[in-house]
Every structure is written in C-alpha cells, then in structure tokens.
PDB file of C-alpha atoms and ligand atoms in Angstrom:
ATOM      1  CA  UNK C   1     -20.637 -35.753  -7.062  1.00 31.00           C
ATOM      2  CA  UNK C   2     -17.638 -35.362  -9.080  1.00 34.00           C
ATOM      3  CA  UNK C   3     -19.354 -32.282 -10.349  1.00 35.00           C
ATOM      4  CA  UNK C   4     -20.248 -30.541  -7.462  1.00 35.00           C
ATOM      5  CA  UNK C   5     -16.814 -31.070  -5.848  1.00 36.00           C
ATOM      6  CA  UNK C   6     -15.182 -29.540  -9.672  1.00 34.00           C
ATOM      7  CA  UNK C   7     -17.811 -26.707  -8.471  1.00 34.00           C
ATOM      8  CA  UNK C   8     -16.637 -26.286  -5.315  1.00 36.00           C
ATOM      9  CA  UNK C   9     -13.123 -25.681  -5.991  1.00 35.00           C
ATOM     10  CA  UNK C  10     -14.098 -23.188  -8.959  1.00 35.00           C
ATOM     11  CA  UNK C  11     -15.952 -21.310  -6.530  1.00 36.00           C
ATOM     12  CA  UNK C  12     -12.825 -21.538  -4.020  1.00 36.00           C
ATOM     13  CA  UNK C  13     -10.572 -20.408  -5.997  1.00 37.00           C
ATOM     14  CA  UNK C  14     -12.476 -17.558  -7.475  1.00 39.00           C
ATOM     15  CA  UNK C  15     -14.027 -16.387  -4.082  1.00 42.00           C
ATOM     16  CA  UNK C  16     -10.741 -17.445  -1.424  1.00 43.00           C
ATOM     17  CA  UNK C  17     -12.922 -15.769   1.202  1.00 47.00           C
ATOM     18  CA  UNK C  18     -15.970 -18.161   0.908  1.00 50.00           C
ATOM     19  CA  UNK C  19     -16.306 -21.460   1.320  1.00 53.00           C
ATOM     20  CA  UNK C  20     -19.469 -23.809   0.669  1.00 46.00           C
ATOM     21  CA  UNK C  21     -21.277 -25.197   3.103  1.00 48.00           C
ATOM     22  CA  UNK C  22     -21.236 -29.033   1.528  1.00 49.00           C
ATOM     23  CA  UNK C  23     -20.656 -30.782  -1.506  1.00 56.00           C
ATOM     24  CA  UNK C  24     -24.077 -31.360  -2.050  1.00 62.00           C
ATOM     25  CA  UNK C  25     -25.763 -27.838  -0.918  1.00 50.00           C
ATOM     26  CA  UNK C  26     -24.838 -25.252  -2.868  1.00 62.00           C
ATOM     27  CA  UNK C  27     -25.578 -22.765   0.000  1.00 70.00           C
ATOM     28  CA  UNK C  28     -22.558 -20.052   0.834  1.00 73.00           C
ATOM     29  CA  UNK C  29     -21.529 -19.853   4.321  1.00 77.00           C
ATOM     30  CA  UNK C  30     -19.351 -17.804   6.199  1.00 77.00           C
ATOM     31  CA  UNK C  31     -16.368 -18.874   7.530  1.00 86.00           C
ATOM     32  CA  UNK C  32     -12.990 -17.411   7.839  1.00 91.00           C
ATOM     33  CA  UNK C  33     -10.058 -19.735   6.225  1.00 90.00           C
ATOM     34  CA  UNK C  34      -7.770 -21.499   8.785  1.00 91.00           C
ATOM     35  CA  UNK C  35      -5.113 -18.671   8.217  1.00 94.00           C
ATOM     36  CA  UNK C  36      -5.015 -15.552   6.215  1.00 96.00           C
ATOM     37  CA  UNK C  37      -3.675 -14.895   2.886  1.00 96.00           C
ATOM     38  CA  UNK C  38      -1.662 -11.744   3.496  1.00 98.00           C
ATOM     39  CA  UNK C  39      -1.556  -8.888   1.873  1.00 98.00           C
ATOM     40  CA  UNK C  40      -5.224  -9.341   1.446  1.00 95.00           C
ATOM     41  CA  UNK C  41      -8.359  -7.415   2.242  1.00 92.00           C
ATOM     42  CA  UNK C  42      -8.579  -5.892  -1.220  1.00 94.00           C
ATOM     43  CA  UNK C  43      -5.961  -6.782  -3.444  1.00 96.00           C
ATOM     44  CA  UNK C  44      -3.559  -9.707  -3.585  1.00 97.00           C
ATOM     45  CA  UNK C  45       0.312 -10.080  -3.497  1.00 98.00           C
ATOM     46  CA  UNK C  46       0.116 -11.618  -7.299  1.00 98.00           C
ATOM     47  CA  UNK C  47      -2.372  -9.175  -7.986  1.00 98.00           C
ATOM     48  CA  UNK C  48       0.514  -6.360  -7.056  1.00 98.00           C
ATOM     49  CA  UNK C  49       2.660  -7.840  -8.845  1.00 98.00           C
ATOM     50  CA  UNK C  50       1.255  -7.951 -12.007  1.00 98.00           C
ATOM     51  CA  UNK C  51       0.107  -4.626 -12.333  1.00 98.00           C
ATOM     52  CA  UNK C  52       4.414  -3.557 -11.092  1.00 98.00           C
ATOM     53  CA  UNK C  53       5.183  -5.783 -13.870  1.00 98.00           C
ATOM     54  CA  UNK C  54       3.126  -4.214 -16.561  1.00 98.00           C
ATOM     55  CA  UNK C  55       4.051  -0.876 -15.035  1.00 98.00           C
ATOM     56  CA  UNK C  56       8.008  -1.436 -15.418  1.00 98.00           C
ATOM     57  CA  UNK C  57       6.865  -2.731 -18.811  1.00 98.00           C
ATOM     58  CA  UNK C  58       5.408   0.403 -20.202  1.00 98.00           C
ATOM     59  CA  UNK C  59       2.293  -1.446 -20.436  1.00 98.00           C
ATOM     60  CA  UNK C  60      -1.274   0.484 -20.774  1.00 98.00           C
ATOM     61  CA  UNK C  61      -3.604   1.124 -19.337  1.00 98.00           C
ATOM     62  CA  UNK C  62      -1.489   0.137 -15.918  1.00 98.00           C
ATOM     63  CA  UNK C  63       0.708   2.889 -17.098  1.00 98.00           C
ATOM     64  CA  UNK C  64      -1.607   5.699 -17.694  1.00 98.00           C
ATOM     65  CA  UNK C  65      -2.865   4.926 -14.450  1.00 98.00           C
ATOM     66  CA  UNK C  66       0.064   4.284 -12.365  1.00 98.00           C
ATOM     67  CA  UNK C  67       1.208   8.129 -13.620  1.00 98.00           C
ATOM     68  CA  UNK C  68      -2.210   9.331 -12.447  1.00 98.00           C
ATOM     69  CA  UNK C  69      -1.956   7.835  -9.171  1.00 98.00           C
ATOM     70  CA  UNK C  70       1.771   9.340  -8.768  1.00 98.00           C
ATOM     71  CA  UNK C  71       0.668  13.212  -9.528  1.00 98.00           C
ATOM     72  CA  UNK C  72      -2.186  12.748  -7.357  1.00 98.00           C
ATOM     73  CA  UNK C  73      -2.061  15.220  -4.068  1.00 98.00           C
ATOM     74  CA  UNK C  74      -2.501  11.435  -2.362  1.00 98.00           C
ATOM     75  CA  UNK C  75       0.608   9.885  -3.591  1.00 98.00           C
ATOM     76  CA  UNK C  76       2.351  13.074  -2.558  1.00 98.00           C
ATOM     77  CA  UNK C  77       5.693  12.434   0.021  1.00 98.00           C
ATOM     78  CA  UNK C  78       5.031  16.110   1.521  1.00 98.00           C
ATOM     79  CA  UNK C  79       1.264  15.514   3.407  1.00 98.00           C
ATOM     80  CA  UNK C  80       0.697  16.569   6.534  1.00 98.00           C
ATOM     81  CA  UNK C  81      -2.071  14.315   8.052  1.00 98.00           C
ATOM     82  CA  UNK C  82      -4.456  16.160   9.848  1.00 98.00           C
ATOM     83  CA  UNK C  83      -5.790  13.727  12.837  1.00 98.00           C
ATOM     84  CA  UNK C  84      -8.128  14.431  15.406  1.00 98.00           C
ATOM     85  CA  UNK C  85      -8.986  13.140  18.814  1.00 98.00           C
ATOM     86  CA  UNK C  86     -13.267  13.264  17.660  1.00 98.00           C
ATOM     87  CA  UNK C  87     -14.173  13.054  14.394  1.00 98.00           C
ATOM     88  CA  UNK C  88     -17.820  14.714  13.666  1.00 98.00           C
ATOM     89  CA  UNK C  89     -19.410  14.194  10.782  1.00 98.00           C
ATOM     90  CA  UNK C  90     -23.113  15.308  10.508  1.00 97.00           C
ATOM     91  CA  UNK C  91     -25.842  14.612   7.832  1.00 95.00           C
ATOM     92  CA  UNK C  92     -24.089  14.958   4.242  1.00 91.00           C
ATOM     93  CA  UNK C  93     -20.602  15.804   6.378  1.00 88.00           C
ATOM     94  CA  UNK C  94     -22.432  18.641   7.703  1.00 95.00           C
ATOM     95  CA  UNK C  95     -20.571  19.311  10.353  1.00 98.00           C
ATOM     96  CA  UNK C  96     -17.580  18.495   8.626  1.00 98.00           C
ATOM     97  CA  UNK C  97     -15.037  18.227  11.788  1.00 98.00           C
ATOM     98  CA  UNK C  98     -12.308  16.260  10.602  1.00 98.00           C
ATOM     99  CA  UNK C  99     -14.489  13.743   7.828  1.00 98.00           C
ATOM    100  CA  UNK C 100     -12.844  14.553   5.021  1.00 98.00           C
ATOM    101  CA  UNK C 101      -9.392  14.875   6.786  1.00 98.00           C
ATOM    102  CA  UNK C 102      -9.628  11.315   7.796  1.00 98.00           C
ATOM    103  CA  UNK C 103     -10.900  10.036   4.723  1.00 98.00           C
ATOM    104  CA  UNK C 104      -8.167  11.675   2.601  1.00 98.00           C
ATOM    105  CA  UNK C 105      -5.482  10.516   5.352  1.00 98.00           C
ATOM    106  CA  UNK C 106      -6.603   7.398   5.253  1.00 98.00           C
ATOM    107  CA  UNK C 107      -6.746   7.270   1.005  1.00 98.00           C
ATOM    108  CA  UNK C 108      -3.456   8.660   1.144  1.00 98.00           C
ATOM    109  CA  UNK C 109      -1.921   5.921   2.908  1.00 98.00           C
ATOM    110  CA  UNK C 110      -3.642   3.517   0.512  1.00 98.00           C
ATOM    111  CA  UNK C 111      -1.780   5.054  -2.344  1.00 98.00           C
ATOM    112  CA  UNK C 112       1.327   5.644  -0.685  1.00 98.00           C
ATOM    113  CA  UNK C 113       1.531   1.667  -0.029  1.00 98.00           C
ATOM    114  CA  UNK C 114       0.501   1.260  -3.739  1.00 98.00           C
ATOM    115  CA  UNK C 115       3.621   4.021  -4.958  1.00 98.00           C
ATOM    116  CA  UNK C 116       5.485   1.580  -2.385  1.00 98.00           C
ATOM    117  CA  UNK C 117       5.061  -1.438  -3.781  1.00 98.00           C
ATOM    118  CA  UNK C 118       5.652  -0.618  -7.181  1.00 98.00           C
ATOM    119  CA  UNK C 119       8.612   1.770  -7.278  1.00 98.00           C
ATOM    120  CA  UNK C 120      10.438  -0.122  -4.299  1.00 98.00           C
ATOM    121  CA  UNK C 121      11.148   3.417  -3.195  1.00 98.00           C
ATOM    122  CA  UNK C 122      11.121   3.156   1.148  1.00 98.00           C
ATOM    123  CA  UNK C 123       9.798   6.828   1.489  1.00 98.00           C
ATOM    124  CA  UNK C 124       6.695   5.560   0.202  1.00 98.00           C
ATOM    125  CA  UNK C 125       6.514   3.037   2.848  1.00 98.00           C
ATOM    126  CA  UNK C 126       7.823   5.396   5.571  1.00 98.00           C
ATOM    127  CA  UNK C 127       5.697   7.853   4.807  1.00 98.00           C
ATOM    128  CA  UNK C 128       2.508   5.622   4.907  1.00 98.00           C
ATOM    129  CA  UNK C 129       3.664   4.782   8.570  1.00 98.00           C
ATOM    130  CA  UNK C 130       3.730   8.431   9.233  1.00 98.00           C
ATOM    131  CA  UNK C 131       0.182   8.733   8.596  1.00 98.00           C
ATOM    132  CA  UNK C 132      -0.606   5.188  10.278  1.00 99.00           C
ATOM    133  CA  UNK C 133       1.106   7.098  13.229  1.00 98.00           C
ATOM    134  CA  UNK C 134      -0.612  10.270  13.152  1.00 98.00           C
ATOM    135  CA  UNK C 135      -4.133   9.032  13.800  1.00 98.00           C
ATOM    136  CA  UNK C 136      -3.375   5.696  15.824  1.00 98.00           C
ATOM    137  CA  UNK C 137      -2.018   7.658  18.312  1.00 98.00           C
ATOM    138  CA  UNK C 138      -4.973  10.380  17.837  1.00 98.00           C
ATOM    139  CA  UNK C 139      -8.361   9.303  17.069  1.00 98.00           C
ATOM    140  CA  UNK C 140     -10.978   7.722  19.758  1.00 98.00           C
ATOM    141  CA  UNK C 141     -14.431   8.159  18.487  1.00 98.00           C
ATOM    142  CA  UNK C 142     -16.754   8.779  15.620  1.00 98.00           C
ATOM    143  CA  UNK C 143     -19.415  11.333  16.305  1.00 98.00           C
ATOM    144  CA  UNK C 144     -22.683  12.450  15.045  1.00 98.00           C
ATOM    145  CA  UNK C 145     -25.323  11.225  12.497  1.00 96.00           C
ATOM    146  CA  UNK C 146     -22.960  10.333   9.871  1.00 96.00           C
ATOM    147  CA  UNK C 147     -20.426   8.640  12.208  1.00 97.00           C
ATOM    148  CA  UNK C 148     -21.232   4.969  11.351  1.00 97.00           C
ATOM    149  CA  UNK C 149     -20.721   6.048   7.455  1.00 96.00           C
ATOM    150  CA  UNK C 150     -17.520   7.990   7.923  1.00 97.00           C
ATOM    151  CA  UNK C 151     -16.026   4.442   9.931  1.00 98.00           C
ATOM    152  CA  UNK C 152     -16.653   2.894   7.065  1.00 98.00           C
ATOM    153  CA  UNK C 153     -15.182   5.453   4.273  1.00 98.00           C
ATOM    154  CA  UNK C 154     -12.062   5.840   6.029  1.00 98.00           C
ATOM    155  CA  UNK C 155     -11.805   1.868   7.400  1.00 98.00           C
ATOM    156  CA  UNK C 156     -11.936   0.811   4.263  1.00 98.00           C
ATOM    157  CA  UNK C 157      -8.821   2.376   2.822  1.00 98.00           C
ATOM    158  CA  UNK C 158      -7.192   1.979   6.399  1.00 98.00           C
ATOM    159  CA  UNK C 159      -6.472  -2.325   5.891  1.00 98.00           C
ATOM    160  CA  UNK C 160      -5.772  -2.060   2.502  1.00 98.00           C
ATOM    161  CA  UNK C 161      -3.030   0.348   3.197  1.00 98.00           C
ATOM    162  CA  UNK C 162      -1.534  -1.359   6.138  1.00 98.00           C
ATOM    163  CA  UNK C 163      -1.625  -5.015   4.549  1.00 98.00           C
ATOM    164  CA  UNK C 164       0.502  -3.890   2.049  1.00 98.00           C
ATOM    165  CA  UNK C 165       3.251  -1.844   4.072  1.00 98.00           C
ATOM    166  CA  UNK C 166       2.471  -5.139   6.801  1.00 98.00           C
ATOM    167  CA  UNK C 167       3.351  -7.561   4.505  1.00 98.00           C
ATOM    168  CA  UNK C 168       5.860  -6.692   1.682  1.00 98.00           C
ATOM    169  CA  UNK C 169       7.606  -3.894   3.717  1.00 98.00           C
ATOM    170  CA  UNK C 170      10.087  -4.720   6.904  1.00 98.00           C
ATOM    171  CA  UNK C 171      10.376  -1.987   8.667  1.00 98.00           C
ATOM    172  CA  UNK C 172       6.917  -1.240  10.052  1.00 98.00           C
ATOM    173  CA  UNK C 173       8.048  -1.227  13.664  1.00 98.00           C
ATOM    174  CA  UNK C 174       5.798  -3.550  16.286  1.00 98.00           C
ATOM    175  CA  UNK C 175       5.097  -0.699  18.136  1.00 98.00           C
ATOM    176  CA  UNK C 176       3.822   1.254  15.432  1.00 98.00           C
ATOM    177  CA  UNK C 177       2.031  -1.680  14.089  1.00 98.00           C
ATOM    178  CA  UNK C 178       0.602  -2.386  17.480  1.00 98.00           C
ATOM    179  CA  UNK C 179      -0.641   1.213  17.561  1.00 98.00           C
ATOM    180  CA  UNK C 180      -2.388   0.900  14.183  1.00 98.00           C
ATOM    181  CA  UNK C 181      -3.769  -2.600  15.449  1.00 98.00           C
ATOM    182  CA  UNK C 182      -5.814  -0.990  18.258  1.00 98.00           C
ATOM    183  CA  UNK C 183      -7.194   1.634  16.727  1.00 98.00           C
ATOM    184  CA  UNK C 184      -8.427  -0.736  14.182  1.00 98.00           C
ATOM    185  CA  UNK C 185     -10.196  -2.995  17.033  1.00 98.00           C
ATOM    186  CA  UNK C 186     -10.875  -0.278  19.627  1.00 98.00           C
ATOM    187  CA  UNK C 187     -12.389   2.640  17.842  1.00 98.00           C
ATOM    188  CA  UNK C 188     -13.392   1.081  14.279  1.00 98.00           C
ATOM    189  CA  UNK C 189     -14.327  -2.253  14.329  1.00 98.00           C
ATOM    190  CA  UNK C 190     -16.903  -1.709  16.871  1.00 98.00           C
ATOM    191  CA  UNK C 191     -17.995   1.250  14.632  1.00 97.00           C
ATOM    192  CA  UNK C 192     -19.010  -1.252  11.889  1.00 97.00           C
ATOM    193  CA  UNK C 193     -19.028  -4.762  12.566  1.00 97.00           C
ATOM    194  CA  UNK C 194     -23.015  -4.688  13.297  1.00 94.00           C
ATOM    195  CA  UNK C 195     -23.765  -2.980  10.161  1.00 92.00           C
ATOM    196  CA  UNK C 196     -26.941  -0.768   9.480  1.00 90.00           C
ATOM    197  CA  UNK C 197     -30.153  -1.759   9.440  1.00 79.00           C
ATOM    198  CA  UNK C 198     -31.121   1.932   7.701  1.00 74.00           C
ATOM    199  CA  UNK C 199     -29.431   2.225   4.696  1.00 76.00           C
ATOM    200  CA  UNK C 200     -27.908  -0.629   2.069  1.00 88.00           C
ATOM    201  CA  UNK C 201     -25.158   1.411   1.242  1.00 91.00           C
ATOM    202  CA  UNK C 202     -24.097   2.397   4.368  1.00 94.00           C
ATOM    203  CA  UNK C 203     -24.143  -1.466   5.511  1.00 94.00           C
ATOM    204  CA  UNK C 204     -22.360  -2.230   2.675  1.00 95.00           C
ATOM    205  CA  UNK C 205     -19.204  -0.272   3.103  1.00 96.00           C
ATOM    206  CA  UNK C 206     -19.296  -0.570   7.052  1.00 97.00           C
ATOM    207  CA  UNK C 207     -18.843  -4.558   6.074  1.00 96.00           C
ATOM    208  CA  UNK C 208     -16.388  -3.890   4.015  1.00 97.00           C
ATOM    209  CA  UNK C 209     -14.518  -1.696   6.706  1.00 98.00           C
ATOM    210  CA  UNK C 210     -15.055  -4.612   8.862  1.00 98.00           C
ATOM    211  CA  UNK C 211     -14.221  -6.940   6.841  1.00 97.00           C
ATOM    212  CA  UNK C 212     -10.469  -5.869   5.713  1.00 98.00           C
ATOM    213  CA  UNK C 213     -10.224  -4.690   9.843  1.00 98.00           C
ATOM    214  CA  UNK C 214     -11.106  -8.600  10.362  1.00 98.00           C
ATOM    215  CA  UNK C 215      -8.380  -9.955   7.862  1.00 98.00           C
ATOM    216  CA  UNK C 216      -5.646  -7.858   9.250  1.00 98.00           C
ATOM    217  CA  UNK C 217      -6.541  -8.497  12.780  1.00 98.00           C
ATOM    218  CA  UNK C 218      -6.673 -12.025  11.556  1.00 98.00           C
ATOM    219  CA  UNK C 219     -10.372 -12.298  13.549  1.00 98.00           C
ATOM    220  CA  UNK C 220     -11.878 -15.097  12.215  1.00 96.00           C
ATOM    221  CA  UNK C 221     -14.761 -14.846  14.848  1.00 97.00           C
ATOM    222  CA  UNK C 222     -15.069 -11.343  13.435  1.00 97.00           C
ATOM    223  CA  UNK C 223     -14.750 -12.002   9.883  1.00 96.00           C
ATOM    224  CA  UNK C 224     -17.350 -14.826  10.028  1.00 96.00           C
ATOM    225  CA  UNK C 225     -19.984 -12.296  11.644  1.00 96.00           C
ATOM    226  CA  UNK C 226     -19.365  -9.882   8.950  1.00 95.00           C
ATOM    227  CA  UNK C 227     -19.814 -12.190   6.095  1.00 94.00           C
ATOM    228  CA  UNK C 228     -22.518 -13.413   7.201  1.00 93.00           C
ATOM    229  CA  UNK C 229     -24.427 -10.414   7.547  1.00 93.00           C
ATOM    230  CA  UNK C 230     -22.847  -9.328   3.900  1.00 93.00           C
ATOM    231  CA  UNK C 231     -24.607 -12.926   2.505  1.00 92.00           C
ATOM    232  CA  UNK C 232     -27.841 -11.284   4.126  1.00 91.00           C
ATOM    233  CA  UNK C 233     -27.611  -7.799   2.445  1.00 92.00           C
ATOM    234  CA  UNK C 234     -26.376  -8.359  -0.531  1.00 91.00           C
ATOM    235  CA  UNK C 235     -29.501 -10.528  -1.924  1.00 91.00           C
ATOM    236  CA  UNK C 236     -31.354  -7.281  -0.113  1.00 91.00           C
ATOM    237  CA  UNK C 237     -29.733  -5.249  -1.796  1.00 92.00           C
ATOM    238  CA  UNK C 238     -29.618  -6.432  -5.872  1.00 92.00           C
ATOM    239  CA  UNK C 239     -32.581  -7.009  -6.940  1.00 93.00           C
ATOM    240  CA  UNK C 240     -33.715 -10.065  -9.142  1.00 94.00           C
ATOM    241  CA  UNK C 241     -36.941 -10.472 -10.920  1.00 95.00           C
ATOM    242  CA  UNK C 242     -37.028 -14.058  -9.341  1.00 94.00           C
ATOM    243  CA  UNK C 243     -37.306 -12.038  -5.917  1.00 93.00           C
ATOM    244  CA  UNK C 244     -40.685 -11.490  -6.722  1.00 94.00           C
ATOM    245  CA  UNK C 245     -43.204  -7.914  -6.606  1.00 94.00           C
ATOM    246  CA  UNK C 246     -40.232  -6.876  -3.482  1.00 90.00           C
ATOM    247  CA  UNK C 247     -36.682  -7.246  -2.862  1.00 89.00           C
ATOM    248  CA  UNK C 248     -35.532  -9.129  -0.301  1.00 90.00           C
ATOM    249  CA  UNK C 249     -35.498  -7.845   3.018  1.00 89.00           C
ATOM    250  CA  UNK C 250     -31.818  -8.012   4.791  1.00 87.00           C
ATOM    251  CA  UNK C 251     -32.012 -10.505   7.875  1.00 84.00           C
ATOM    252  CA  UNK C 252     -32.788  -7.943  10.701  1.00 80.00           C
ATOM    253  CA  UNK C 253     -34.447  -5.199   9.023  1.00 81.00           C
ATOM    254  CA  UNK C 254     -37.797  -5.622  10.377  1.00 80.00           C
ATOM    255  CA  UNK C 255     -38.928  -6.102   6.912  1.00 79.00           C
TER     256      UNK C 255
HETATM  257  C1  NAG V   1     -27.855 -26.100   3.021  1.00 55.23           C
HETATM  258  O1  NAG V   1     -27.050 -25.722   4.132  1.00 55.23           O
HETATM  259  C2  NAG V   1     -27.564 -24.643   4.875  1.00 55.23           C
HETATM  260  C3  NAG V   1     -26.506 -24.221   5.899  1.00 55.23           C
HETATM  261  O2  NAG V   1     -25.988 -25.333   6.572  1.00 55.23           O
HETATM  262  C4  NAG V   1     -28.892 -25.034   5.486  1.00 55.23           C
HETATM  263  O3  NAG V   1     -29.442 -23.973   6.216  1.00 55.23           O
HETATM  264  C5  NAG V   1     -29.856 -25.407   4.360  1.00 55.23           C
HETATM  265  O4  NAG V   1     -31.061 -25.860   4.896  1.00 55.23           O
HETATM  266  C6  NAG V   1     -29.268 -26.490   3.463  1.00 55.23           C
HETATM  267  N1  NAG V   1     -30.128 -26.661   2.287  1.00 55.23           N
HETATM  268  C7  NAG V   1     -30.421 -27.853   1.780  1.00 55.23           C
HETATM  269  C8  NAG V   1     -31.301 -27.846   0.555  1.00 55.23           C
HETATM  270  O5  NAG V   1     -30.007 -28.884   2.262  1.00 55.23           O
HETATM  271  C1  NAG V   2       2.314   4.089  20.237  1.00 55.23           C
HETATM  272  O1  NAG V   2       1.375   4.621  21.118  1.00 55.23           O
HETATM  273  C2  NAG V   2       1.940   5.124  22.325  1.00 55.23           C
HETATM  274  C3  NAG V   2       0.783   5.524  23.215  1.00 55.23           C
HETATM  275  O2  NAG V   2      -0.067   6.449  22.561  1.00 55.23           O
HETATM  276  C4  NAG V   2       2.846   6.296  21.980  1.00 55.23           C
HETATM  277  O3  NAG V   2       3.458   6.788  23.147  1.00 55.23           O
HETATM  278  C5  NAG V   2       3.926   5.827  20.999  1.00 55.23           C
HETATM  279  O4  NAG V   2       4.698   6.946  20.577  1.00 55.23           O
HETATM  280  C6  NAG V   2       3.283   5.167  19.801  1.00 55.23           C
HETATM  281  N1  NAG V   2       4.311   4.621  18.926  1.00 55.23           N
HETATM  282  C7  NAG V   2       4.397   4.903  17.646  1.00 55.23           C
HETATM  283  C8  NAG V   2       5.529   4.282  16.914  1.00 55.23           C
HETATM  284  O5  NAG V   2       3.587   5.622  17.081  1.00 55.23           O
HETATM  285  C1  NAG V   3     -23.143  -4.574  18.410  1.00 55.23           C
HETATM  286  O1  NAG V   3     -23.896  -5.711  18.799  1.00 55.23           O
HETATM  287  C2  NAG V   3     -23.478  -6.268  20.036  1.00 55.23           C
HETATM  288  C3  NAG V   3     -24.381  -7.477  20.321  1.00 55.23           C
HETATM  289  O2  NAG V   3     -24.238  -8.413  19.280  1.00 55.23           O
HETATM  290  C4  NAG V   3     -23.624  -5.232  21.151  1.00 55.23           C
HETATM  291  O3  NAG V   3     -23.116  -5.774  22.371  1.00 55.23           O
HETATM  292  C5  NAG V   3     -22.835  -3.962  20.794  1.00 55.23           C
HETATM  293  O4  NAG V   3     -23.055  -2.973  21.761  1.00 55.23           O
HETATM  294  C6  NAG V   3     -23.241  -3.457  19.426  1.00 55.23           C
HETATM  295  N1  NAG V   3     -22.389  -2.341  19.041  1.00 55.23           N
HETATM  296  C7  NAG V   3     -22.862  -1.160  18.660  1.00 55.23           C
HETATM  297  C8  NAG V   3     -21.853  -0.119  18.297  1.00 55.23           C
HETATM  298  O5  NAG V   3     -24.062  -0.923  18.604  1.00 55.23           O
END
C-alpha cells in the first residue's frame, strides 16, 4: 500500500497532467486537475526559468541555442503576419492558401514569447500580441483535405505562445485576450478535439492542439476528452512486442 501510494505521487509529479485512477489499479485516467498550472501546455514557469538562468549565465548548450532562436526570421520584431479569413490547405499543402502563413505566424509568436521571457524586453511581448491580433480578429475556418492537420500544426504553437505572454506578461489587454480566447474555442478546438480516426500522426498533433487549447481555456470537460482519446492512441500508435502479431487498434478505429 505504502508502495503504490510512493508510486502514485512519482507518477504525479512526473506526469502533473495525469492522475491514477486508484491506489491499487495502476490504470491512467484522464482527468483534468482541479485548477491549472499556468504557463503550462508545453513548458513550465520553472522550466523558463531555468533555461533564462543558464542563458544570462553564458551557459551551453542554452546559449548556442538561445542565439539561434534570436537570428531566426521567427524571433524577428519586424514580421508582418499574414492572416486570412479561410485557410486552404490541400493534400501535402497543395493548395497552399494561407498553410504555411499560419503555421509560421503562429511559430513566430511561440518564439517571440520565448525572446520575451528571457530578455525581459516588452517588444517581444507586444509584438506576440500583434500577431495574436492579426488572426483572432481574421481567421474562421480550415478548409480542404489537409484542414484537420493544418489545426493542429498551427494550434499547437498557438497555447504555448499565449500561456506565456498570459501569464508572465501584464499587459495583454482583456479584449485582446478575449479575442485570442474565441478563436481558440470557435474555429480550433472544434477542428481537433475529436481527433482522426485515419492517420496516427495526424491524431496525435490534433490532441496536442487540443490539448494546450484545453489548458488555456482552462476546459477541464475538454481536456479530459482529449486525454482520454490520447491514452487510446498512443498504445495504437507505439508498438510493443507484448502487443502481439498487431498493434493495437486506437478505440474507434474500426479496427
Ligand atoms: C482499473 O480501473 C479502470 C478505470 O476505473 C477499470 O476500467 C479497470 O477495470 C480497473 N482494473 C482493475 C484490475 O481493477
Ligand atoms: C477584438 O475583436 C473585435 C471584433 O472583431 C475587434 O473589433 C477588436 O478590435 C478586437 N480587439 C483587439 C484588441 O484585437
Ligand atoms: C465531434 O464529435 C461531436 C460528438 O461527440 C459532434 O457533435 C461534432 O460535430 C464533431 N465535430 C466534428 C468537427 O466532426
């Protein structure tokens, strides 16, 4: 008993977003926490600020990196984003209307929140906000073959930007923030939350989009539907010789 419980907080503390089910089952269940950790979706607030630490500390390879990510074209305080009302994306972003716009908007703002956080500098932030902005008050669908894909590319950089300009930045406005909120629930989310039964990869990074969307909206009711169609796929998708002669088949599939 003792055990199991020692276990069970390991597991806690190394996966925050999963709990299990009960001391004595070992099986992992979905369910959002009570409330949040902010910033969250992919990387922590002591996560952030260890890697501004070793960066003010000359430290590699957080260094190296950190100068990388600052002469990139996405750290750059000059873009223009480039939003659009429909974004089309066809088979292999054939049509390409707008795909790799929004996914290089949307990786832009990731970075700019990272150049944020670690050099303090507010045009960083500001900038991010800009971009935020841009497509919040822009973008209402996904089109085409590819359209459940390209939700997930660019919602997946989307949370991680905004819950770090959210949280360690104050002057997001509420407006703006609001903005960025819908867009997030109205023309993503939906986008993504019930996965794809076609393609592993394409489920996977749709849950992921969903995912950070469901820890920024703080959805729990969300969040718990996304994890546990991730705790599905994922056993789907990695396959273990103790699966047997076939893999798994994700919950759904028809397999
Ligand atoms: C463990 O808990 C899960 C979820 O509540 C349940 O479906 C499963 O049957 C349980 N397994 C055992 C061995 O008790
Ligand atoms: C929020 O959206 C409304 C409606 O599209 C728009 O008029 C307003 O300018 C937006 N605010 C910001 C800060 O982007
Ligand atoms: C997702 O599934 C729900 C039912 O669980 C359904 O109402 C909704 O239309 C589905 N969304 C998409 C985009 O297929």
């Amino acid at each position: 008993m003792l055990f199991v419980s020692t276990i069970t907080l390991l597991v806690a503390a190394v996966l925050p977003s999963v709990t299990l089910a009960a001391p004595t089952n070992t099986t992992i269940v979905a369910r959002a926490p009570a409330s949040f950790t902010h910033p969250g979706a992919f990387v922590s607030l002591p996560q952030l600020s260890f890697v501004r630490d070793k960066v003010k500390a000359g430290a590699q390879p957080w260094t190296n990196a950190y100068n990388q990510m600052m002469s990139s074209k996405y750290a750059s305080l000059s873009r223009n984003p480039t939003p659009r009302a429909t974004v089309e994306c066809g088979s292999y972003s054939n049509p390409n209307n707008g795909c790799t716009d929004e996914r290089e908007d949307a990786i832009a703002a990731y970075t700019l929140a990272l150049a944020w956080y670690i050099t303090q500098d507010s045009r960083y932030a500001t900038k991010a906000i800009s971009i935020f902005d841009a497509w919040s008050t822009t973008i209402k669908s996904h089109t085409n073959s590819n359209g459940p894909l390209q939700t997930g590319w660019a919602g997946t950089s989307w949370p991680r930007a905004a819950e770090i300009i959210r949280y360690t930045y104050t002057g997001w406005s509420s407006t703006s923030i609001n903005n960025f909120s819908n867009m997030l629930r109205n023309v993503y989310l939906p986008g993504v939350i019930n996965g794809s039964n076609s393609n592993g990869n394409w489920e996977l990074v749709m849950l992921e989009a969903a995912q950070g969307i469901a820890v920024f909206l703080n959805d729990g009711a969300s969040y718990d539907k996304v994890m546990t169609k991730f705790l599905g796929r994922v056993p789907a998708y990695v396959y273990l010789k103790s699966d047997g002669a076939y893999p798994k088949a994700a919950p759904g599939s028809g397999l």
